[in-house]
PDB file of C-alpha atoms in Angstrom:
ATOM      1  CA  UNK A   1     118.565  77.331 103.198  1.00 85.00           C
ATOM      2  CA  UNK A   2     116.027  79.085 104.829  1.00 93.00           C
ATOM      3  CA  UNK A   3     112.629  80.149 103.094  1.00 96.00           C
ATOM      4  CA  UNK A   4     110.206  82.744 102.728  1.00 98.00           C
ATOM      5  CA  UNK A   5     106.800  81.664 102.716  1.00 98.00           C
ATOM      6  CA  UNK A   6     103.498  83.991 102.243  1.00 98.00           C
ATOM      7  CA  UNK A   7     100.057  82.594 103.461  1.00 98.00           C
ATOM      8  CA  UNK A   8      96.870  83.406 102.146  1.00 97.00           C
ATOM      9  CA  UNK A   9      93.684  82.647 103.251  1.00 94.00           C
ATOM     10  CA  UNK A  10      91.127  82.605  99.481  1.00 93.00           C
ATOM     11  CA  UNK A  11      86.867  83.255  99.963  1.00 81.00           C
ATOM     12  CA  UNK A  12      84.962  82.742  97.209  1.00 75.00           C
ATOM     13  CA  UNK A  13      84.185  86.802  96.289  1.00 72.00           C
ATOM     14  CA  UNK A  14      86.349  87.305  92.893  1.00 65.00           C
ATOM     15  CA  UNK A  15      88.480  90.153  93.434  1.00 76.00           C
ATOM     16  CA  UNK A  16      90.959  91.924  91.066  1.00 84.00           C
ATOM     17  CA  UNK A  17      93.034  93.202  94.293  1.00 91.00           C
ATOM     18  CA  UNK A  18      93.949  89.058  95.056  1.00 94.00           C
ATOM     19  CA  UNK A  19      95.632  89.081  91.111  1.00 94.00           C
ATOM     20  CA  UNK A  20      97.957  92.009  92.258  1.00 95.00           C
ATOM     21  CA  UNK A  21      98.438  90.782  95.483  1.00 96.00           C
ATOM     22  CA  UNK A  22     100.149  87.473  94.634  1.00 97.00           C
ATOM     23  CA  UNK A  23     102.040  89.677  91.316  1.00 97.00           C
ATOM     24  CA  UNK A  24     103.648  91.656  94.456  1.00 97.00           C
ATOM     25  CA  UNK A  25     104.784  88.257  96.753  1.00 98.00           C
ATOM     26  CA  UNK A  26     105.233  85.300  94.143  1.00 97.00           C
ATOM     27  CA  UNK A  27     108.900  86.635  92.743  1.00 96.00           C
ATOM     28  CA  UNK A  28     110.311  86.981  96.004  1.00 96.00           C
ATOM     29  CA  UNK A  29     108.810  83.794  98.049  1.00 97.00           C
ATOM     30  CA  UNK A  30     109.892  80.738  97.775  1.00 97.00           C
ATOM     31  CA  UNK A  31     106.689  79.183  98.395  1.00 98.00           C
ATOM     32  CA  UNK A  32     102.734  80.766  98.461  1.00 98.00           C
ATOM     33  CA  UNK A  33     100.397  78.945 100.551  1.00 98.00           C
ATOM     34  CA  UNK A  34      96.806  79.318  99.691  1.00 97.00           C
ATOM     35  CA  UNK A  35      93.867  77.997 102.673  1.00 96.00           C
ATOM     36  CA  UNK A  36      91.064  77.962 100.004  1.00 94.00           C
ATOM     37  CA  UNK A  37      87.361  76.096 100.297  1.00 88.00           C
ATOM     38  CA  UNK A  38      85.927  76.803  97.291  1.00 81.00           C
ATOM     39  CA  UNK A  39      87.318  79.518  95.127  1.00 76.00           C
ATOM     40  CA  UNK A  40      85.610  81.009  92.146  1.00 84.00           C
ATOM     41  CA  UNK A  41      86.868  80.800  89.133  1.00 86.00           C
ATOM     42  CA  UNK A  42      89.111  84.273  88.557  1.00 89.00           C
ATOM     43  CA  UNK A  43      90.873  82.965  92.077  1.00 91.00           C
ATOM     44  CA  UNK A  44      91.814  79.088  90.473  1.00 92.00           C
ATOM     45  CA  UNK A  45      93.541  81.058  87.776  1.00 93.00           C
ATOM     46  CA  UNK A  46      94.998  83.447  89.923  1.00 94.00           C
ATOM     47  CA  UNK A  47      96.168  80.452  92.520  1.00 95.00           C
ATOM     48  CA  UNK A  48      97.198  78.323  89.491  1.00 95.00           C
ATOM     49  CA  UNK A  49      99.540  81.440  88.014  1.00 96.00           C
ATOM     50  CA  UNK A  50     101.741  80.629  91.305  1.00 97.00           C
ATOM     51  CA  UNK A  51     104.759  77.988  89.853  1.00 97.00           C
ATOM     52  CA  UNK A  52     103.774  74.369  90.763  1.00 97.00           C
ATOM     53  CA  UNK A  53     107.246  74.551  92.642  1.00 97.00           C
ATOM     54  CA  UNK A  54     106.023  77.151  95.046  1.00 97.00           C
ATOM     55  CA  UNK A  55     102.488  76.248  95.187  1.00 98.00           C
ATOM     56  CA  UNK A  56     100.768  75.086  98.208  1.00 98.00           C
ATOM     57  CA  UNK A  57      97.546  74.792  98.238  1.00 97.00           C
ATOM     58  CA  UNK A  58      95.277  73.133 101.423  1.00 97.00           C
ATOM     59  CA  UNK A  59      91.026  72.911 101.461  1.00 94.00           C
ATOM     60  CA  UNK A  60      89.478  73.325 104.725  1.00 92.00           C
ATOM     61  CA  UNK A  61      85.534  74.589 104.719  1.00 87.00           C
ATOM     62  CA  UNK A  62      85.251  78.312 105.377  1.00 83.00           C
ATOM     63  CA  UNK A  63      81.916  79.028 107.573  1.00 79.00           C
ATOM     64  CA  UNK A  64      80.757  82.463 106.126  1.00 73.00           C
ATOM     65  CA  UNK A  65      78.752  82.909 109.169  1.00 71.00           C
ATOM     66  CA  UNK A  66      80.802  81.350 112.031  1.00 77.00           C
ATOM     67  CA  UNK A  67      82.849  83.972 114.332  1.00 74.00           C
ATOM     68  CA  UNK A  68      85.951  81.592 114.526  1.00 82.00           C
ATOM     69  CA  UNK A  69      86.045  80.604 111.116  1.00 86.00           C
ATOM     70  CA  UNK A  70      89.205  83.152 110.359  1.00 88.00           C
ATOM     71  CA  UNK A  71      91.622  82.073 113.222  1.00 91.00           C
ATOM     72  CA  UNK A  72      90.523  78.467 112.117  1.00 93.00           C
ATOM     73  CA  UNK A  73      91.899  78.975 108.425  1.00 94.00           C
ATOM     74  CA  UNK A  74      94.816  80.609 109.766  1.00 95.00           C
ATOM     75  CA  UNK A  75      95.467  77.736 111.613  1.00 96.00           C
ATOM     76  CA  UNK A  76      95.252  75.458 108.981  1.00 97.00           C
ATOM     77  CA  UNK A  77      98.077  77.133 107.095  1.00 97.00           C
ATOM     78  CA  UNK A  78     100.032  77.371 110.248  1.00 97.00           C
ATOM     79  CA  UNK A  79      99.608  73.982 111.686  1.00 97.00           C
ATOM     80  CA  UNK A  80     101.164  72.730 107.665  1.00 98.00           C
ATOM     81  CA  UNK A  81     103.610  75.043 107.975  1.00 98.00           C
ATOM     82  CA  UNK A  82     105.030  73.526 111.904  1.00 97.00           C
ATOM     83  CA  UNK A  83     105.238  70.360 109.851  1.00 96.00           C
ATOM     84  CA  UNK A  84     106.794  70.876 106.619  1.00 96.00           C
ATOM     85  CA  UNK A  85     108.150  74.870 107.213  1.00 97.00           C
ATOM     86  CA  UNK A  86     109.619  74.837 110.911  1.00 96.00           C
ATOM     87  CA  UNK A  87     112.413  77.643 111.339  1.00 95.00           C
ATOM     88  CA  UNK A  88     111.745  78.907 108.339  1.00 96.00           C
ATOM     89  CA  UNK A  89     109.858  82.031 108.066  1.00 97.00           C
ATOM     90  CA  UNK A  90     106.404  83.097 106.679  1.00 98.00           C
ATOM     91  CA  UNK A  91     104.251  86.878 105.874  1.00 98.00           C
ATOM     92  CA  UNK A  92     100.896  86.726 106.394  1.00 98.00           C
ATOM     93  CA  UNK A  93      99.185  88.655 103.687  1.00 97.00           C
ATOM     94  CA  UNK A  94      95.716  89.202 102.911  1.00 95.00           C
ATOM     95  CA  UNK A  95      93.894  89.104  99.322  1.00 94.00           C
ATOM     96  CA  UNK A  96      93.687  92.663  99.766  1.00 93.00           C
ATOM     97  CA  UNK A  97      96.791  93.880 100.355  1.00 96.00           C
ATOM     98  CA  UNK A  98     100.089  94.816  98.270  1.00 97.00           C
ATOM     99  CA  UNK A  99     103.313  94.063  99.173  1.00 98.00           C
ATOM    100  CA  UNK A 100     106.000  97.303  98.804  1.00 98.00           C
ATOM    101  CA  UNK A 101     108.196  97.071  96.155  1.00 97.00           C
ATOM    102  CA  UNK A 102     111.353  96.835  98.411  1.00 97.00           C
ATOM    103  CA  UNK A 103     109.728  93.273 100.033  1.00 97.00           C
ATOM    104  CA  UNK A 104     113.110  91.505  98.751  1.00 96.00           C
ATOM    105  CA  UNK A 105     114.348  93.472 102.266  1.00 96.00           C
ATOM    106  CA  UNK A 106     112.567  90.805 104.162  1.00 96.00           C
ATOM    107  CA  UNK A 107     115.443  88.009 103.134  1.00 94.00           C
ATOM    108  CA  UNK A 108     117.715  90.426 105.359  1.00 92.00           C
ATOM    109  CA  UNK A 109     116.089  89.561 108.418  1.00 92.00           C
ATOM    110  CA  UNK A 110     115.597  85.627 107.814  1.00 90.00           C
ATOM    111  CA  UNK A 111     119.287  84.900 109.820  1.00 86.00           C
ATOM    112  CA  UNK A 112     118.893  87.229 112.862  1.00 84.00           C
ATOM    113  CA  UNK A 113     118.127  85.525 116.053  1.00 82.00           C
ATOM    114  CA  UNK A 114     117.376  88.508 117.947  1.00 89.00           C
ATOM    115  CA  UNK A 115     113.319  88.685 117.397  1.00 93.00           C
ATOM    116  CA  UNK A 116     111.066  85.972 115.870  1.00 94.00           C
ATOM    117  CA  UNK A 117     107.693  88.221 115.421  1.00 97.00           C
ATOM    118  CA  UNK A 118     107.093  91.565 113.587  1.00 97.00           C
ATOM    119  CA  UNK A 119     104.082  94.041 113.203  1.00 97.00           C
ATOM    120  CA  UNK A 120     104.274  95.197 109.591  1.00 98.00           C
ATOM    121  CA  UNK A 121     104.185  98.645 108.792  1.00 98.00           C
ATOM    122  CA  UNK A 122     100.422  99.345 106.657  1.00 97.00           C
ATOM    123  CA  UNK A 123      98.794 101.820 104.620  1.00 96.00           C
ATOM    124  CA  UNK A 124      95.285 101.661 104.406  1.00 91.00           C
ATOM    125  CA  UNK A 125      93.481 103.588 101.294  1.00 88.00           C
ATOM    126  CA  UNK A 126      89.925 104.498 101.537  1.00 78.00           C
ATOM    127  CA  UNK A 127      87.787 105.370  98.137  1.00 75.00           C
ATOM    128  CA  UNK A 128      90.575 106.160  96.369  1.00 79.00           C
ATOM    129  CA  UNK A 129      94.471 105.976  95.431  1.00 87.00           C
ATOM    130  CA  UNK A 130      94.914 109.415  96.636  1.00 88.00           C
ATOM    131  CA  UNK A 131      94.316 109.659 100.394  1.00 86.00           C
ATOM    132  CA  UNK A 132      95.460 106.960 102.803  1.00 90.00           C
ATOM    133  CA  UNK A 133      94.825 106.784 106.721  1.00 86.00           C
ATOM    134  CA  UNK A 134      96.329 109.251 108.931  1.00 87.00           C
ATOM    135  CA  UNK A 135      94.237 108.211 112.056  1.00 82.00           C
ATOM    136  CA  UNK A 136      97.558 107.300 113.737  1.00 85.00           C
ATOM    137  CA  UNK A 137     101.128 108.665 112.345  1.00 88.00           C
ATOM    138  CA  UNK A 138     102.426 105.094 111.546  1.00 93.00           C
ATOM    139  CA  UNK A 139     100.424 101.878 111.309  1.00 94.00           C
ATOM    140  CA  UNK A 140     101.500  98.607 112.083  1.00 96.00           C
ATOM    141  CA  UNK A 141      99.515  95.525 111.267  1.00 94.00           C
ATOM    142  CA  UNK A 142     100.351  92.957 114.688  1.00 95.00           C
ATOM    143  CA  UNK A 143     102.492  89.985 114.119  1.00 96.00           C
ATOM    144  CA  UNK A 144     102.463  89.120 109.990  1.00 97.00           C
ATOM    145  CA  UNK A 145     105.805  88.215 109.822  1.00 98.00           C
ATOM    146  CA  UNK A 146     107.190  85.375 112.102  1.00 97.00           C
ATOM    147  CA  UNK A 147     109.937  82.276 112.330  1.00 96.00           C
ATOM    148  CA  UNK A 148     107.554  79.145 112.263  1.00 97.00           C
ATOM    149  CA  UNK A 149     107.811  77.482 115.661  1.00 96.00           C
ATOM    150  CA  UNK A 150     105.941  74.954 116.647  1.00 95.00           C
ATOM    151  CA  UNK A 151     104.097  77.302 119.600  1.00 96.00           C
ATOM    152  CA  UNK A 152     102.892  79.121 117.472  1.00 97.00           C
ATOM    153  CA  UNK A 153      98.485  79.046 117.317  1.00 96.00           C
ATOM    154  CA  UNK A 154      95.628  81.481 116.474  1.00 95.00           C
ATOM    155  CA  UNK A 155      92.415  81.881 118.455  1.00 91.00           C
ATOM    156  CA  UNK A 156      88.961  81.715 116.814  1.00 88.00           C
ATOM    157  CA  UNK A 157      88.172  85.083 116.312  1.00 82.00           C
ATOM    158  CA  UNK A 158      87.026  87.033 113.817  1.00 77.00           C
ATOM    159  CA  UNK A 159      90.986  88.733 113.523  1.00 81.00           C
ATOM    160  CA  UNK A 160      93.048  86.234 114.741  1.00 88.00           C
ATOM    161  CA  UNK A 161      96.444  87.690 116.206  1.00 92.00           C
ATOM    162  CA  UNK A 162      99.176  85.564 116.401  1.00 96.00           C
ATOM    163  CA  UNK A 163     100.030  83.898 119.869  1.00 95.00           C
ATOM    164  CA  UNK A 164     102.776  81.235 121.261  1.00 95.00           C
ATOM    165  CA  UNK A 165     105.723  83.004 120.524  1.00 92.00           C
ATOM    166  CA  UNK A 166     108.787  83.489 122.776  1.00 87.00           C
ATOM    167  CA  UNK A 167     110.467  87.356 123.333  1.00 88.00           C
ATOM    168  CA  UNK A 168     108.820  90.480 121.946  1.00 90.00           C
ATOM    169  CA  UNK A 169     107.164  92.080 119.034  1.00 95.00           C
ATOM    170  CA  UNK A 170     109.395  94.281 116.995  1.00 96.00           C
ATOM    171  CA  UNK A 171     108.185  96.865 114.506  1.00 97.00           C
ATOM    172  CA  UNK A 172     108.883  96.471 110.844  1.00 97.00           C
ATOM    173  CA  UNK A 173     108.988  99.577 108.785  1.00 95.00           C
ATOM    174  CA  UNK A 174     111.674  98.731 105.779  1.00 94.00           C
ATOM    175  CA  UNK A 175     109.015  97.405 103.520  1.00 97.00           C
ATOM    176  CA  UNK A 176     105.133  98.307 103.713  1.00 98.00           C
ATOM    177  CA  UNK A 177     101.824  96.400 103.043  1.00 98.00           C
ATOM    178  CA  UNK A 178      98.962  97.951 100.632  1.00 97.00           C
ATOM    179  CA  UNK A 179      95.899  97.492 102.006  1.00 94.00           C
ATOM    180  CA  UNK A 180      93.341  98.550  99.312  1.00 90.00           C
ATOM    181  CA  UNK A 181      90.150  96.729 100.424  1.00 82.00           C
ATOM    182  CA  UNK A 182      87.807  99.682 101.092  1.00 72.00           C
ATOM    183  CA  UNK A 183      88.766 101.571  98.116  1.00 75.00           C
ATOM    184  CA  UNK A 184      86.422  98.659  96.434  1.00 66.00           C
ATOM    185  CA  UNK A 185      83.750 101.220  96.968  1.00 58.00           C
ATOM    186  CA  UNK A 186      80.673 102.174  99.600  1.00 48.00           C
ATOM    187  CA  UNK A 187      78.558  99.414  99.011  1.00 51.00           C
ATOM    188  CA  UNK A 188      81.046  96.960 100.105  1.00 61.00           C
ATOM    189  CA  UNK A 189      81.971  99.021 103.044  1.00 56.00           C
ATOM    190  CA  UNK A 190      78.592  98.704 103.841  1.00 53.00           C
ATOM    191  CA  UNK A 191      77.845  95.324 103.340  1.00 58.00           C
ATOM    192  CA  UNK A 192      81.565  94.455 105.613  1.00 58.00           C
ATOM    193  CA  UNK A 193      79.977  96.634 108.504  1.00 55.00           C
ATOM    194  CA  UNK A 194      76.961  95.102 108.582  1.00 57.00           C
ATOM    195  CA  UNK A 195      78.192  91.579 108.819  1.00 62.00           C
ATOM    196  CA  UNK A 196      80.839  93.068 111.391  1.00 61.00           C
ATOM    197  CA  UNK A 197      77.941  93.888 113.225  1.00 63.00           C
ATOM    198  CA  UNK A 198      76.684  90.264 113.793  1.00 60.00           C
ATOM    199  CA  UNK A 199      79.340  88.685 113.296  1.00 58.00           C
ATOM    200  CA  UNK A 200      82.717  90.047 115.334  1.00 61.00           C
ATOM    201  CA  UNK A 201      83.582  88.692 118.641  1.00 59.00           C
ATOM    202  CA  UNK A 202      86.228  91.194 119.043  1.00 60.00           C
ATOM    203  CA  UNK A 203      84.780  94.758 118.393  1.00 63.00           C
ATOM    204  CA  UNK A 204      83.401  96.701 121.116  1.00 72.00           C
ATOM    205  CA  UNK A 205      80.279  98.833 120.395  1.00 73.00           C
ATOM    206  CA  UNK A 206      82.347 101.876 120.221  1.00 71.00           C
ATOM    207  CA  UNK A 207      84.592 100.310 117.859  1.00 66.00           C
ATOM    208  CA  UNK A 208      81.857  99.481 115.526  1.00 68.00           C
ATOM    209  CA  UNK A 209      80.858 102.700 115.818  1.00 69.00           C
ATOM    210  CA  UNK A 210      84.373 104.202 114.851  1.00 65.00           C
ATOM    211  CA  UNK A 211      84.197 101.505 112.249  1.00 57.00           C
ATOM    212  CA  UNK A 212      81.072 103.411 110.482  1.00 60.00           C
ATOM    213  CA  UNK A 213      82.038 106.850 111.293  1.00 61.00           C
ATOM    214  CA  UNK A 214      85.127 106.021 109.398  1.00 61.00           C
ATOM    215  CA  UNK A 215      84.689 103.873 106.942  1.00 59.00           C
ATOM    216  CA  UNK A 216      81.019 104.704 105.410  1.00 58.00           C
ATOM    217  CA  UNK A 217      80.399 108.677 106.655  1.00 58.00           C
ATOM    218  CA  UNK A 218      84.616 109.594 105.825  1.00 61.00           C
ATOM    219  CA  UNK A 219      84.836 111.643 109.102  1.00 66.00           C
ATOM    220  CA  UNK A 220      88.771 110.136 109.496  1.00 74.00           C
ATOM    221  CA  UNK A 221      92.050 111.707 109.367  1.00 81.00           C
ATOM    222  CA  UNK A 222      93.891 111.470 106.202  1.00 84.00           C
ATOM    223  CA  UNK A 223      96.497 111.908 104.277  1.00 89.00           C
ATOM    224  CA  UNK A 224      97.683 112.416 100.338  1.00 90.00           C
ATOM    225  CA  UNK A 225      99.543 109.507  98.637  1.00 92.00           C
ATOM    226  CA  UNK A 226     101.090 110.430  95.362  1.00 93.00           C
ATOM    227  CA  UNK A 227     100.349 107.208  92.554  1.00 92.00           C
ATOM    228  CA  UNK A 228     103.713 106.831  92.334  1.00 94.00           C
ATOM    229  CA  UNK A 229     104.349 106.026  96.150  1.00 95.00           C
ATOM    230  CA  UNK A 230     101.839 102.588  95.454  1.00 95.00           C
ATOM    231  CA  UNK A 231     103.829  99.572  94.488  1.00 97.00           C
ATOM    232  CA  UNK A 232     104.769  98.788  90.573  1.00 96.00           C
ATOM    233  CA  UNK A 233     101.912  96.447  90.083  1.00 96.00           C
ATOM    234  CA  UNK A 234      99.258  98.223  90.897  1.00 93.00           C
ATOM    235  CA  UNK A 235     100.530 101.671  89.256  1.00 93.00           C
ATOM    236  CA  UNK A 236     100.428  99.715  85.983  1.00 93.00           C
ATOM    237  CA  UNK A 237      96.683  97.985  86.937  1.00 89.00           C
ATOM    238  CA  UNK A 238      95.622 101.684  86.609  1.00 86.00           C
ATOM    239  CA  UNK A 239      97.604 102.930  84.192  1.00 83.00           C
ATOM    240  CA  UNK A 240      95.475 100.333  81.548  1.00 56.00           C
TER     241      UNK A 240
END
């Protein structure tokens, strides 16, 4: 048998996007692993709604301030999973993000030989439900969806990629991730660019720049998303 395995990395912040997040992925995965240091309380419960049979969870300090300290938690999941997961497969997935309702299409590509690493097709929201990205036509988030090989690493950056594979990168478009962190409001937007600011060791000053254009002043491309095009869980989050 070969699994399906979705890796998380958990901070501290509580966060009612995490709770739909894992609602979208824990059905169709056969096991969830969570890279936590020291979760709040709303994330336990969350982490602890995950079946004990498909719950992983591993501890490793998270260094708020340190400019490596993503690409280190990422490796922690991905050095367990070499060990215990190796040819099997796994989807990276942020607290933030939604898996599509059609993710049970990701079982179709778990025999193929052909390619080991996909970019993930991504809609990013900002403010609200209603508009999405339209900077570029289609976005693809690089390499969240692999076959675990032992290769495989992460660099210490601040937005780790994933490196050591063999062969190319294909594109993955049958099922989307939701990525709903800035619709969290301005504040936060502001708070991320500021520690962005200080903290990235992979955005150029023009980048940043982009980053705040974008992100805090709205100047950006984008397009309408009807509610019903978001994924099942999160229509019914806002429906309450």
């Amino acid at each position: 048998m070969t699994n399906l395995i979705a890796a998380y990395i958990v901070r501290d912040e509580p966060d009612y996007l995490f709770e739909l997040s894992v609602k979208s992925v824990v059905g169709l995965f056969d096991g969830i692993v969570f890279v936590v240091d020291q979760p709040c309380e709303q994330n336990w419960k969350i982490i602890d709604s995950v079946p004990a049979q498909k719950r992983i969870v591993l501890h490793n300090k998270y260094w708020k301030d340190s400019k490596g300290a993503d690409g280190r938690q990422r490796n922690v999941y991905l050095n367990y999973l070499k060990q215990k997961f190796v040819n099997d497969w796994c989807l990276v997935i942020d607290t933030d993000e939604v898996l599509s309702d059609n993710g049970y299409l990701l079982r179709e590509l778990l025999w193929q030989d052909q390619v080991k690493v996909f970019s993930v097709h991504m809609e990013h929201f900002f403010w609200n439900l209603g508009f999405a990205d339209a900077t570029i036509e289609k976005h693809f988030v690089p390499a969240r969806f692999f076959k675990i090989t032992s290769s495989l690493s992460y660099d210490e950056v601040e937005h780790p990629v994933l490196k050591g594979f063999e062969g190319g990168v294909a594109l993955l478009d049958q099922v989307t991730l939701f990525h709903y962190g800035p619709t969290r409001g301005l504040q936060d937007e502001i708070k991320k660019y500021r520690k962005q600011t200080v903290k990235s060791n992979i955005h150029t000053p023009d980048q940043l720049s982009q980053w705040h254009d974008f992100h805090i002043m709205g100047r950006l491309p984008i397009k309408e998303f009807k509610f019903e095009q978001h994924p099942l869980v999160v229509q019914e989050y806002f429906k309450k």
